Coordinates of N, CA and C and ligand atoms in Angstrom, one line a residue:
X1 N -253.5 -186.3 -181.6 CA -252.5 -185.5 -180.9 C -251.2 -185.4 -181.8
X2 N -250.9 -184.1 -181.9 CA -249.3 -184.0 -182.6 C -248.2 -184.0 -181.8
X3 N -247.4 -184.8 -181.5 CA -246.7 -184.7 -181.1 C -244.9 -183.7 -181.8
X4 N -244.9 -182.9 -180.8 CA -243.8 -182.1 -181.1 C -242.3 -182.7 -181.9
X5 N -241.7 -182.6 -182.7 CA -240.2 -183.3 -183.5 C -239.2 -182.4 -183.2
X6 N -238.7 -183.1 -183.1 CA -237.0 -182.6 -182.5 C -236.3 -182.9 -183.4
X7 N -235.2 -182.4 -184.1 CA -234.4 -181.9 -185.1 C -232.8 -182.1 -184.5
X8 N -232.5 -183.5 -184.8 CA -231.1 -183.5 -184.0 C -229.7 -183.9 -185.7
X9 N -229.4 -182.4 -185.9 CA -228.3 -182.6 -187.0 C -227.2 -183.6 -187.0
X10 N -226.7 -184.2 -187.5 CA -225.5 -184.8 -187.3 C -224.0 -184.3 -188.0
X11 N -223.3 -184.0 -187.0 CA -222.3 -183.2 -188.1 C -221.5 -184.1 -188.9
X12 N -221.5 -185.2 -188.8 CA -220.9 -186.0 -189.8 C -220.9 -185.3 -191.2
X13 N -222.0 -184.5 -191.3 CA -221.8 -183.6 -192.7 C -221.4 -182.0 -192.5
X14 N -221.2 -182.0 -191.3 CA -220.9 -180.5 -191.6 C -219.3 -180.6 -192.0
X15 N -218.8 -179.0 -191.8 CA -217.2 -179.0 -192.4 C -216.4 -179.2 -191.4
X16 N -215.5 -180.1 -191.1 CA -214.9 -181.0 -190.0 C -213.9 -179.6 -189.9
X17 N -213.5 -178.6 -190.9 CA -212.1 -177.5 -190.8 C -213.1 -176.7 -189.5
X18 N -214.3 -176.5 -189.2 CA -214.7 -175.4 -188.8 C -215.8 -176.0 -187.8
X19 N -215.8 -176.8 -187.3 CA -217.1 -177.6 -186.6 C -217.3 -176.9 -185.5
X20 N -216.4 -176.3 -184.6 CA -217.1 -175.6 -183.5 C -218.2 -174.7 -184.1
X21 N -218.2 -173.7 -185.5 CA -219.1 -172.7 -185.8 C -220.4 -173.6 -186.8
X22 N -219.7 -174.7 -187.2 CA -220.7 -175.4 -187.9 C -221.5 -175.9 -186.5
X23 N -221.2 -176.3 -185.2 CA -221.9 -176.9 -184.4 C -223.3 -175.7 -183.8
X24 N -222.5 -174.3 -183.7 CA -223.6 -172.9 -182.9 C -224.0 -172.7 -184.5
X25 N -223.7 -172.7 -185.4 CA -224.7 -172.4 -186.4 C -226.1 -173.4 -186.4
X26 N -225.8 -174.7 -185.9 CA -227.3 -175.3 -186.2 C -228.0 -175.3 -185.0
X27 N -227.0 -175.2 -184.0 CA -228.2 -174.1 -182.8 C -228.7 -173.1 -182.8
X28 N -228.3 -172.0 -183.6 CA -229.0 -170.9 -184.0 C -230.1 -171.6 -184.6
X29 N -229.8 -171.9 -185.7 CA -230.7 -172.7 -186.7 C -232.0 -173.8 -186.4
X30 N -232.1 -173.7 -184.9 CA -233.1 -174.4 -184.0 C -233.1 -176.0 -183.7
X31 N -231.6 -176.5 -184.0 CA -231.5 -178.0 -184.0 C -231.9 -178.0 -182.0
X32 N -232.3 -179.1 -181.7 CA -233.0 -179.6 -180.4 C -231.8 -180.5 -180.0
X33 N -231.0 -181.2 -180.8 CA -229.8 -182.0 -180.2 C -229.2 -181.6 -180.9
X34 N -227.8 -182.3 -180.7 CA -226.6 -182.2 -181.9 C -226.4 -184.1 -181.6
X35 N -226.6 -184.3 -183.1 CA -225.5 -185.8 -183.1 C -224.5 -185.9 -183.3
X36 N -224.2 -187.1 -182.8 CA -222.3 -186.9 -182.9 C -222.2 -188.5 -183.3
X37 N -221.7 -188.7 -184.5 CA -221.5 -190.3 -184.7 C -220.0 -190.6 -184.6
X38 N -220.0 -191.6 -183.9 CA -218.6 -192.1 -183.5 C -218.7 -193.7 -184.3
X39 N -217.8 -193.9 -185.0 CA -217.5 -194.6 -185.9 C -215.7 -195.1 -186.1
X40 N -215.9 -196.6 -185.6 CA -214.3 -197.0 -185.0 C -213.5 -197.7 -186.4
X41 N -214.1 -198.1 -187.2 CA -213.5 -199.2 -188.5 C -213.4 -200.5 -188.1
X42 N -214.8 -201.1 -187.1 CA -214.4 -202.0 -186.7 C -215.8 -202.2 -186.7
X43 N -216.5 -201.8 -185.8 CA -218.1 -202.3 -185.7 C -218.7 -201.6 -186.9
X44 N -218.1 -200.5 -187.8 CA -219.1 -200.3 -188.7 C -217.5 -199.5 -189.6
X45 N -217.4 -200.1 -191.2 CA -216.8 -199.8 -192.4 C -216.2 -198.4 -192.7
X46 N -216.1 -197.7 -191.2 CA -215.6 -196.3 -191.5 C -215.0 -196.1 -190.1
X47 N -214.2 -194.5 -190.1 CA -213.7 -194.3 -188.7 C -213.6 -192.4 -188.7
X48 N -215.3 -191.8 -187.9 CA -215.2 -190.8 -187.6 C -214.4 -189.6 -186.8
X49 N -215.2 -189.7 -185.5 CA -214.0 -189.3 -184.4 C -214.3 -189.7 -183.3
X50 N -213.4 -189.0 -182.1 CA -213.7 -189.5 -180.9 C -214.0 -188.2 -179.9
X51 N -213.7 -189.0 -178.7 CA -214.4 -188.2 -177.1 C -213.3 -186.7 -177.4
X52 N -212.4 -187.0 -177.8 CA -211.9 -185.3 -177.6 C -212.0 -184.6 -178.5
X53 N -212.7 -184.8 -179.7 CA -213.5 -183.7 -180.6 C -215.0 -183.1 -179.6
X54 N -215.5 -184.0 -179.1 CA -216.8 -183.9 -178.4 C -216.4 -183.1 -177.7
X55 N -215.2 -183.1 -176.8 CA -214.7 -182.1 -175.4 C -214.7 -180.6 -176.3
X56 N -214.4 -180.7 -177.2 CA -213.6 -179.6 -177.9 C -214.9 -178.9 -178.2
X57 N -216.2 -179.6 -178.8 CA -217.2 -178.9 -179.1 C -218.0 -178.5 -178.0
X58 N -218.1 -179.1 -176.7 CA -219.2 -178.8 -175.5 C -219.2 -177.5 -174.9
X59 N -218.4 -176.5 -175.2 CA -218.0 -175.3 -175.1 C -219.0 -174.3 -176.2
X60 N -219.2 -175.0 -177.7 CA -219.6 -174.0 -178.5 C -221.2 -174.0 -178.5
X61 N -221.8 -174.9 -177.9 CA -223.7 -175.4 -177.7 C -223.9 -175.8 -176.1
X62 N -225.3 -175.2 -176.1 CA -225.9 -175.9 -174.9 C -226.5 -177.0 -174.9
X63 N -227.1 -177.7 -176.0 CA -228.1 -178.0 -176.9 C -227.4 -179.7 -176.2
X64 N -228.6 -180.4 -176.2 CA -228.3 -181.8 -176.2 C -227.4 -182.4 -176.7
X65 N -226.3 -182.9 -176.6 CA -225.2 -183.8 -177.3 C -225.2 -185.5 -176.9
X66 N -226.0 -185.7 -178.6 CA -226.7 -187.6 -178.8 C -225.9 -188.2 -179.0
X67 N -224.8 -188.5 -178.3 CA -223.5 -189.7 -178.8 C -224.1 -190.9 -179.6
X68 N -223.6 -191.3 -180.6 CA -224.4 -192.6 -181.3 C -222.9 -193.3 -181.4
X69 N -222.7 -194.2 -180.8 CA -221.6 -195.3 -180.9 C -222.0 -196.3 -181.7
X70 N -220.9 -196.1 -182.4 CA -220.6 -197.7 -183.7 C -219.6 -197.6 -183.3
X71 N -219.5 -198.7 -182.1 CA -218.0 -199.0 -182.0 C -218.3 -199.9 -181.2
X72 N -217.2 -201.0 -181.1 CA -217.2 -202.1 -180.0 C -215.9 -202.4 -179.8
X73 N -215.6 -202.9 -178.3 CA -216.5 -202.7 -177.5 C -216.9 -200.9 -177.1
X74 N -218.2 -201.1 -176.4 CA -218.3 -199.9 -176.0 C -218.1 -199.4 -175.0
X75 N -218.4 -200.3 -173.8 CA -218.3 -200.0 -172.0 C -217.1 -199.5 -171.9
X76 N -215.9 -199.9 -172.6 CA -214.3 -199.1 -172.2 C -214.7 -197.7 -172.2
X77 N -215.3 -197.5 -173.2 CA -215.3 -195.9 -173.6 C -216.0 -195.1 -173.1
X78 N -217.5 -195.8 -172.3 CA -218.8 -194.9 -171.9 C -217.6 -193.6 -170.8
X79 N -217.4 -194.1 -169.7 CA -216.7 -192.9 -169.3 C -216.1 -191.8 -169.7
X80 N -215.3 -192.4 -170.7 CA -214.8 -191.1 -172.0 C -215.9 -190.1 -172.3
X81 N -216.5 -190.7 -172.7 CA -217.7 -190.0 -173.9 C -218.7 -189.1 -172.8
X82 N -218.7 -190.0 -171.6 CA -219.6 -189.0 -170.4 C -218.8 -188.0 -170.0
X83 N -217.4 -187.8 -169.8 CA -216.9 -187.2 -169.4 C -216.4 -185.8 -170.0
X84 N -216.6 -186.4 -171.5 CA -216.8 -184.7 -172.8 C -217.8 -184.5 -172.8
X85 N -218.9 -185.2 -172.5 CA -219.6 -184.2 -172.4 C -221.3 -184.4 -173.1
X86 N -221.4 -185.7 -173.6 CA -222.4 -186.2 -173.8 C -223.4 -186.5 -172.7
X87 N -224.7 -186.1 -173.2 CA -226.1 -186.4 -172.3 C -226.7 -187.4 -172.6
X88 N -226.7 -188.1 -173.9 CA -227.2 -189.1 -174.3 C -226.2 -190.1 -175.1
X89 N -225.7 -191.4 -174.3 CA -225.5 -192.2 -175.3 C -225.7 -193.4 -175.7
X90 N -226.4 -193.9 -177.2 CA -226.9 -194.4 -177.6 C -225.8 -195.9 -178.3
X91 N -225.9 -197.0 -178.1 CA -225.2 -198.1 -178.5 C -226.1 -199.2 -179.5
X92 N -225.2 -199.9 -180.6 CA -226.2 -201.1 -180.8 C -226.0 -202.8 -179.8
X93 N -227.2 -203.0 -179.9 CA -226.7 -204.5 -178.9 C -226.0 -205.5 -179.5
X94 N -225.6 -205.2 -181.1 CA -224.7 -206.2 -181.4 C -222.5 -206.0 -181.0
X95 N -222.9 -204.6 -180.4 CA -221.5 -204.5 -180.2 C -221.1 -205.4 -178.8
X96 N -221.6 -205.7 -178.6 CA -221.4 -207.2 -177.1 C -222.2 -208.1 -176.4
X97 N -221.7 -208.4 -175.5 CA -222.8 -209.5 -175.1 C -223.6 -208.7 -173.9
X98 N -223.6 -208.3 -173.7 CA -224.2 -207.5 -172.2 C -224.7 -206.2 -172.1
X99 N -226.0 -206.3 -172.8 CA -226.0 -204.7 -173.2 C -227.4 -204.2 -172.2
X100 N -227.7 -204.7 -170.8 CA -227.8 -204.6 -170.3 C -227.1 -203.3 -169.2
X101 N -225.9 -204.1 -169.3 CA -224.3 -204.1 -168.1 C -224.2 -202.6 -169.0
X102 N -224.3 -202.1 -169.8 CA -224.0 -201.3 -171.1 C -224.6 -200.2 -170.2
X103 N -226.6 -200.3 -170.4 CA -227.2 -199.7 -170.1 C -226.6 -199.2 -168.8
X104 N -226.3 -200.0 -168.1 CA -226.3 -199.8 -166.3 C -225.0 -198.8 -165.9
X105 N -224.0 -198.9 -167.2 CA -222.8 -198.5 -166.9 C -223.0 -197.1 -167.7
X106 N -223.7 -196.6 -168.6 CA -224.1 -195.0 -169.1 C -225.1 -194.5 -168.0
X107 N -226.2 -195.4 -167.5 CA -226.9 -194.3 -166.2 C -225.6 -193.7 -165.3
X108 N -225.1 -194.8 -164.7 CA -223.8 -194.4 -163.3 C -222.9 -193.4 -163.9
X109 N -223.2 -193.2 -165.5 CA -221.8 -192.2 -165.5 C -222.9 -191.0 -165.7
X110 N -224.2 -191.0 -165.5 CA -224.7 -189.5 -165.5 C -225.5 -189.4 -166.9
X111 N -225.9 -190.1 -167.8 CA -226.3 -189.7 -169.1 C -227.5 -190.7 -169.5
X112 N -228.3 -190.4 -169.9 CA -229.6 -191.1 -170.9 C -229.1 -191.9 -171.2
X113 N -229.5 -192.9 -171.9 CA -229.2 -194.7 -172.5 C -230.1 -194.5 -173.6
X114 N -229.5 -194.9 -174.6 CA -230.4 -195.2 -176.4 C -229.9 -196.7 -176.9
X115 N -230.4 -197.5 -177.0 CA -230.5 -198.5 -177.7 C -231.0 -198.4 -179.2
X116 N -229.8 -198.5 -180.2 CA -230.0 -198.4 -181.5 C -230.4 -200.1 -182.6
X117 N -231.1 -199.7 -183.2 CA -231.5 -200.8 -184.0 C -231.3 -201.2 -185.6
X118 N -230.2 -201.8 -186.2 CA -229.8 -202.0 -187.5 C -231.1 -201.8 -187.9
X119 N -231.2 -201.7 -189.8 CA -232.0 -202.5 -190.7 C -232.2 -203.7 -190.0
X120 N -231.6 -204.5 -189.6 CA -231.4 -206.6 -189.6 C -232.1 -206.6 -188.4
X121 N -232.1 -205.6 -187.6 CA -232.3 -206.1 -186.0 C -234.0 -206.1 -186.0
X122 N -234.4 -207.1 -185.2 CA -236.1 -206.3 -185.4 C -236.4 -205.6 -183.8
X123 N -237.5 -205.2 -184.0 CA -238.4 -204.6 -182.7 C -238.0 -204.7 -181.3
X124 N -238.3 -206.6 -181.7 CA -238.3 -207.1 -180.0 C -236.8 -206.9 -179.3
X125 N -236.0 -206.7 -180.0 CA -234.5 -206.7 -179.8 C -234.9 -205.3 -178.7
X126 N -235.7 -204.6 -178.6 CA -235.4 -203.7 -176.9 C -236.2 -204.1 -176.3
X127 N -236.7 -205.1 -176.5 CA -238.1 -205.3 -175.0 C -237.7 -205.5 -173.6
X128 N -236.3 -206.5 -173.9 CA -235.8 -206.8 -172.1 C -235.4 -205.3 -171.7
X129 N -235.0 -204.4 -172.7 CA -234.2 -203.0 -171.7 C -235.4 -202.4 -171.7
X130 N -236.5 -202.5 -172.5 CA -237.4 -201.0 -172.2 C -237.8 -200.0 -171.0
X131 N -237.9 -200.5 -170.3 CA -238.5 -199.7 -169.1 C -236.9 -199.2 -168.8
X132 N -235.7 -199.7 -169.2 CA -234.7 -199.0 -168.4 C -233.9 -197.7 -169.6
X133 N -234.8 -197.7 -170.8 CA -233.9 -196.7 -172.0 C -234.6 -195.3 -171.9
X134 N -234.2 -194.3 -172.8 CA -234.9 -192.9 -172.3 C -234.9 -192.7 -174.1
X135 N -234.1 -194.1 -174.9 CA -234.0 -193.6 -176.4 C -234.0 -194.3 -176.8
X136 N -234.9 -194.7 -178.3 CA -234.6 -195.9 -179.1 C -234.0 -195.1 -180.3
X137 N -233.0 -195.6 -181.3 CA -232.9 -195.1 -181.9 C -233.0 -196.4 -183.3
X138 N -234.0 -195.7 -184.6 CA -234.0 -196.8 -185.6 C -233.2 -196.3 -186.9
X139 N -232.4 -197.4 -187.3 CA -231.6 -196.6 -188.3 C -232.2 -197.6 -189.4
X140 N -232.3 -196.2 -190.8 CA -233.0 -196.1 -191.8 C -232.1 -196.4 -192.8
X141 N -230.8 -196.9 -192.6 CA -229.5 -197.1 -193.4 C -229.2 -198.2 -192.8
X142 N -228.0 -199.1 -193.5 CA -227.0 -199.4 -192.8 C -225.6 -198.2 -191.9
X143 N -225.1 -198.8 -190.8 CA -224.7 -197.4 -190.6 C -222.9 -197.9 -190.8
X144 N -222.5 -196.7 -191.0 CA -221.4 -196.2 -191.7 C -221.0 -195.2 -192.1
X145 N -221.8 -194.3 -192.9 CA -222.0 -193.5 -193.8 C -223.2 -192.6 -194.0
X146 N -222.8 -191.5 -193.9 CA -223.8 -190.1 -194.1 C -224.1 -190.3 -195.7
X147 N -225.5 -190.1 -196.1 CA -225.7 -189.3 -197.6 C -226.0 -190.9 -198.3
X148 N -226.3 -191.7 -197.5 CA -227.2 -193.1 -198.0 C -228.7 -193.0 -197.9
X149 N -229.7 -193.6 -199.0 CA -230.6 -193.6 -199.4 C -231.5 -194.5 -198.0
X150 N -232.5 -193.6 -197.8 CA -233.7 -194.2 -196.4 C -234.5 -195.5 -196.8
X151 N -234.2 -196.3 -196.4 CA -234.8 -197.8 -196.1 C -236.0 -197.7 -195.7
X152 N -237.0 -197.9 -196.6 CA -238.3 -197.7 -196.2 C -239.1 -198.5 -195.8
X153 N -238.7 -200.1 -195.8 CA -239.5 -200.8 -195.0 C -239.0 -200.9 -193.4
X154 N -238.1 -199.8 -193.0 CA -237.8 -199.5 -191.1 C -239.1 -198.8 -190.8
X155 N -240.2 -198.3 -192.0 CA -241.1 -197.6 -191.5 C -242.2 -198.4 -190.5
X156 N -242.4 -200.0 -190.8 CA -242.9 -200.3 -190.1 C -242.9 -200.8 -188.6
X157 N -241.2 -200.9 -188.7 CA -240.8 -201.0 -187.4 C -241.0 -199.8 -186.2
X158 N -240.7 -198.4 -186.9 CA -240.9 -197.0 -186.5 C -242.5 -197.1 -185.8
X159 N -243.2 -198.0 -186.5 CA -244.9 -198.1 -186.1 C -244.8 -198.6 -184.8
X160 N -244.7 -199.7 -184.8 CA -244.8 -200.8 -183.9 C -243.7 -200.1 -182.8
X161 N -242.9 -199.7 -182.5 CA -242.0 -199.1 -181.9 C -242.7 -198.1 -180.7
X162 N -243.2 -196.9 -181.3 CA -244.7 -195.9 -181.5 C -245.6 -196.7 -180.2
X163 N -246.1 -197.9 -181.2 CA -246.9 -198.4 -179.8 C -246.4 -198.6 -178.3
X164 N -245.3 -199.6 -178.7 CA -244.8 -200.7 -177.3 C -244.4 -198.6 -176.5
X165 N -244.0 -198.0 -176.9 CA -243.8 -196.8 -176.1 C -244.6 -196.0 -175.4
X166 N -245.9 -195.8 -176.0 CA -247.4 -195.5 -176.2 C -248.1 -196.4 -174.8
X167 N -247.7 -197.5 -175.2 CA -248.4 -198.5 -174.1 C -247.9 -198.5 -172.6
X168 N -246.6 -198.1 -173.2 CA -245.8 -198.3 -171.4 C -246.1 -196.6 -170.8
X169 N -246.7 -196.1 -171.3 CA -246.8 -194.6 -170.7 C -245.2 -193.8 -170.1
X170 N -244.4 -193.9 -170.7 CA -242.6 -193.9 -170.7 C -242.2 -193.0 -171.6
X171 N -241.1 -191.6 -170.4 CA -240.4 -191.2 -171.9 C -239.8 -191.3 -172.3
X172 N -239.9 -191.3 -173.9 CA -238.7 -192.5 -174.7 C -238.8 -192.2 -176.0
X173 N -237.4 -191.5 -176.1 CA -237.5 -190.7 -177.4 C -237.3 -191.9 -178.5
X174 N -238.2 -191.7 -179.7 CA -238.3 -192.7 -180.7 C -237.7 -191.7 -181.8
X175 N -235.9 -192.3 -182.1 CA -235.7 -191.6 -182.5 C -234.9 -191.9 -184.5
X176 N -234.8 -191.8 -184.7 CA -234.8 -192.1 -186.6 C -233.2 -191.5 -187.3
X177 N -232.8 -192.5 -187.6 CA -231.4 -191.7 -187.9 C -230.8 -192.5 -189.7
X178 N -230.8 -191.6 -190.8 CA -230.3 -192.1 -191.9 C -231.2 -191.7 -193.2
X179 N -230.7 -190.9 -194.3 CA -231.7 -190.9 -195.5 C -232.2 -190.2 -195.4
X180 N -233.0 -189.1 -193.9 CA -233.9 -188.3 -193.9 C -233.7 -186.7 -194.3
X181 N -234.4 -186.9 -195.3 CA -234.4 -185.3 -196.3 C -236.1 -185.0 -196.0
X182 N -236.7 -183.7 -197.1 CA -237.7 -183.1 -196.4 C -239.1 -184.4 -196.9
X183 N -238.6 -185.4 -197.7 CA -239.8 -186.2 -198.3 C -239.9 -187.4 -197.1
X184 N -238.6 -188.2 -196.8 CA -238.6 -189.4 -195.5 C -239.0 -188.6 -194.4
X185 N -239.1 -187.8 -193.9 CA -239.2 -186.9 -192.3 C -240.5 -186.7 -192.5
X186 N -241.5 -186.4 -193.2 CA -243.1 -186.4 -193.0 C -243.2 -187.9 -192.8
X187 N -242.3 -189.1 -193.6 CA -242.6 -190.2 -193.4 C -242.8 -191.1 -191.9
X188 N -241.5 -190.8 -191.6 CA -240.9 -191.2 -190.2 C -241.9 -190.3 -188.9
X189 N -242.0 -189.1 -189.6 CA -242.9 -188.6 -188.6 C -244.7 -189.1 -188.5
X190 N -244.5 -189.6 -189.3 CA -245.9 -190.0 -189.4 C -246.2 -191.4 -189.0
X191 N -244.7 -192.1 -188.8 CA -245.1 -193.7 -188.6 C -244.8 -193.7 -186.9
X192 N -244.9 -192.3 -186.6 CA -244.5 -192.4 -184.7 C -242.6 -192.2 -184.5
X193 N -242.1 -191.2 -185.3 CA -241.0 -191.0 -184.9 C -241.0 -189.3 -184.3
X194 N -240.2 -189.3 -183.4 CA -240.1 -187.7 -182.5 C -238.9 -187.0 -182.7
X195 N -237.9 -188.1 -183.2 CA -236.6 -187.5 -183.1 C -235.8 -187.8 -184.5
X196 N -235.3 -186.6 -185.4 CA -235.5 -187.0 -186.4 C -233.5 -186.3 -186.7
X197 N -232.5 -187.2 -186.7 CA -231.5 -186.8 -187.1 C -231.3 -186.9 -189.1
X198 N -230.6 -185.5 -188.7 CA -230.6 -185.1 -190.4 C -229.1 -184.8 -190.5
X199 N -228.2 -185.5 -191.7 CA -226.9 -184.8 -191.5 C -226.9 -184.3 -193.0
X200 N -227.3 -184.7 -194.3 CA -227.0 -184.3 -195.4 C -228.0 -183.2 -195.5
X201 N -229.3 -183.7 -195.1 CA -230.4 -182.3 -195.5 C -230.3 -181.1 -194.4
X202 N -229.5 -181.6 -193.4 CA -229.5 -180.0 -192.6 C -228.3 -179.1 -193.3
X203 N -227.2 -179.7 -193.8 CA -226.1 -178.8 -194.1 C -225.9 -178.2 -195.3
X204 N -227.2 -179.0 -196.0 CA -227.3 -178.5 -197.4 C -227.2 -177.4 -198.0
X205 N -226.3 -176.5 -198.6 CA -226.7 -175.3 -199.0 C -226.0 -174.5 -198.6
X206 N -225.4 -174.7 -197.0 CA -224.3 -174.0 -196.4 C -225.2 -173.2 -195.4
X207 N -224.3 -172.6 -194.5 CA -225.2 -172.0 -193.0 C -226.2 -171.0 -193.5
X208 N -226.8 -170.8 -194.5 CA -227.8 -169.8 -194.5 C -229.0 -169.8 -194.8
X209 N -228.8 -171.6 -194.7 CA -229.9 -172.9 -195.6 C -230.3 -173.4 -194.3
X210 N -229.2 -173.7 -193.2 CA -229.7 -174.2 -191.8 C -231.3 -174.1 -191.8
X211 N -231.8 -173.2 -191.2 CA -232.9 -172.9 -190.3 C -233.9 -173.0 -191.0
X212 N -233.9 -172.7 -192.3 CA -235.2 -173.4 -193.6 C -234.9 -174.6 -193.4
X213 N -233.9 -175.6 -193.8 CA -233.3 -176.6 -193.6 C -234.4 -177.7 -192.4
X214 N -233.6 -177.1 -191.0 CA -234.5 -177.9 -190.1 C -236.0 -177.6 -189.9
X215 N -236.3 -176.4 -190.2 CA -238.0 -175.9 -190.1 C -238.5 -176.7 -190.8
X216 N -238.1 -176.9 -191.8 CA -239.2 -177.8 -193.4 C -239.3 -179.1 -192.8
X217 N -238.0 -179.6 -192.2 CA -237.8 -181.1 -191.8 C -238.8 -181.4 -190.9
X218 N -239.1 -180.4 -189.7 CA -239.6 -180.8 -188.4 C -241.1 -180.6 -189.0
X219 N -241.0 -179.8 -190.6 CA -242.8 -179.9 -190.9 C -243.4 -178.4 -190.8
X220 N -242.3 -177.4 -190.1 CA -243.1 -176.2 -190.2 C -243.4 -175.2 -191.2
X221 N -242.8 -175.5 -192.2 CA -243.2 -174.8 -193.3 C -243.3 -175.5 -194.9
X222 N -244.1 -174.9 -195.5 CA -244.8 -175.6 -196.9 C -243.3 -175.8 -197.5
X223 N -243.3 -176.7 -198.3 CA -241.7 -177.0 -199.2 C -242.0 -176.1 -200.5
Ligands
DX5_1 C1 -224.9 -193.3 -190.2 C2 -225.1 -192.2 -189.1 C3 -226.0 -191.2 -189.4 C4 -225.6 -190.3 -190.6 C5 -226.9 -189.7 -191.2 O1 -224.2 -194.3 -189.8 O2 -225.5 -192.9 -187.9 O3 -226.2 -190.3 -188.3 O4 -224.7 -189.4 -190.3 O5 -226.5 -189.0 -192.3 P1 -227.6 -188.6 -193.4 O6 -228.6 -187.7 -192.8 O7 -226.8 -187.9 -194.4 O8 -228.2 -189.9 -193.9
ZN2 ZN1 -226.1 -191.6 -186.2

């Protein structure tokens, strides 16, 4: 069975002067989400943006908007981030002790739950939340930073991942974030990944490269 891939850009690489048009350009361009990394200088070596860039964009797409928090704490914020406008938000469980309380507090504000997983973290690290996540997300970097080289031994994690989701009959996007250009995305997609965020290889080229861009990535056309 092939399972279908979903194409979720991250604009961390688009052009921060123009992001509403960089955001409907990779909708045109057939992105399935938009990611949005939030990055505080505290849980992870850099500081992107926040909930009122997200407000400012929910206006210019329909398209799924994947909050990925690197930030701690996180629970102050979930309200924020549900209230601009995110559908999905995704946390790691090293940003506190209760990531549980985490999950429970992003359902009540209305939005999907993703539990993200370092390089360092292994597998079992979502077994107590599984049945309550709608997203796993495995990162193929350390995270911080757009335009870092894909960690190839997270492939086998992406496997085993694949299964425990497979087994529980649950939808639960298995989703891959870091490094992925058009050679790692046949990879990821092959070790059981569905959801495949690209921020250096979607923007590459400039908007007229988009939609070759994510087609080649998701596998639909010869490179
Ligand atoms: C890294 C972020 C990623 C990053 C991906 O901390 O979570 O989403 O923007 O960028 P590329 O695709 O350039 O590796
Ligand atoms: Zn991300």
């Amino acid at each position: 069975m092939t399972r279908p891939v979903k194409i979720a850009p991250s604009i961390l690489a688009a052009d921060f002067a123009r992001l509403g048009e960089e955001v409907k350009a990779v909708d045109k361009a057939g992105a399935d989400y938009i990611h949005l990394d939030i990055m505080d200088g505290h849980f992870v070596p850099n500081i992107s943006f926040g909930p009122s860039v997200i407000k400012s964009l929910r206006p210019w797409t329909d398209k799924v908007f994947d909050v990925h928090l690197m930030i701690a704490p996180v629970d102050t914020y979930i309200e924020a981030f549900a209230e601009a406008g995110a559908d999905i938000i995704t946390f790691h469980p090293e940003a506190g002790p209760h990531a549980h309380r985490t999950v429970q507090a992003i359902k009540a504000n209305g939005c999907k739950a993703g539990l993200s997983l370092n390089p360092g973290t292994p597998a079992e690290a979502v077994d107590p939340l599984l049945q309550d996540l709608d997203l796993i997300l495995v990162m193929t970097v350390n995270p911080g930073f757009g335009g870092q080289r894909f960690i190839e031994s997270q492939l086998a994690k992406i496997s085993v991942l694949r299964e425990r989701i497979d087994s529980m009959g649950k939808e639960i996007d298995l989703e891959v974030d870091g490094g992925i250009n058009f050679e790692t995305a046949s990879l990821a997609i092959a070790a059981g990944a569905d959801v495949l965020v690209a921020g250096t290889a979607t923007f590459d080229g400039g908007p007229e490269h988009y939609s070759g861009n994510i087609a080649r990535m998701r596998g639909q056309t010869a490179g």
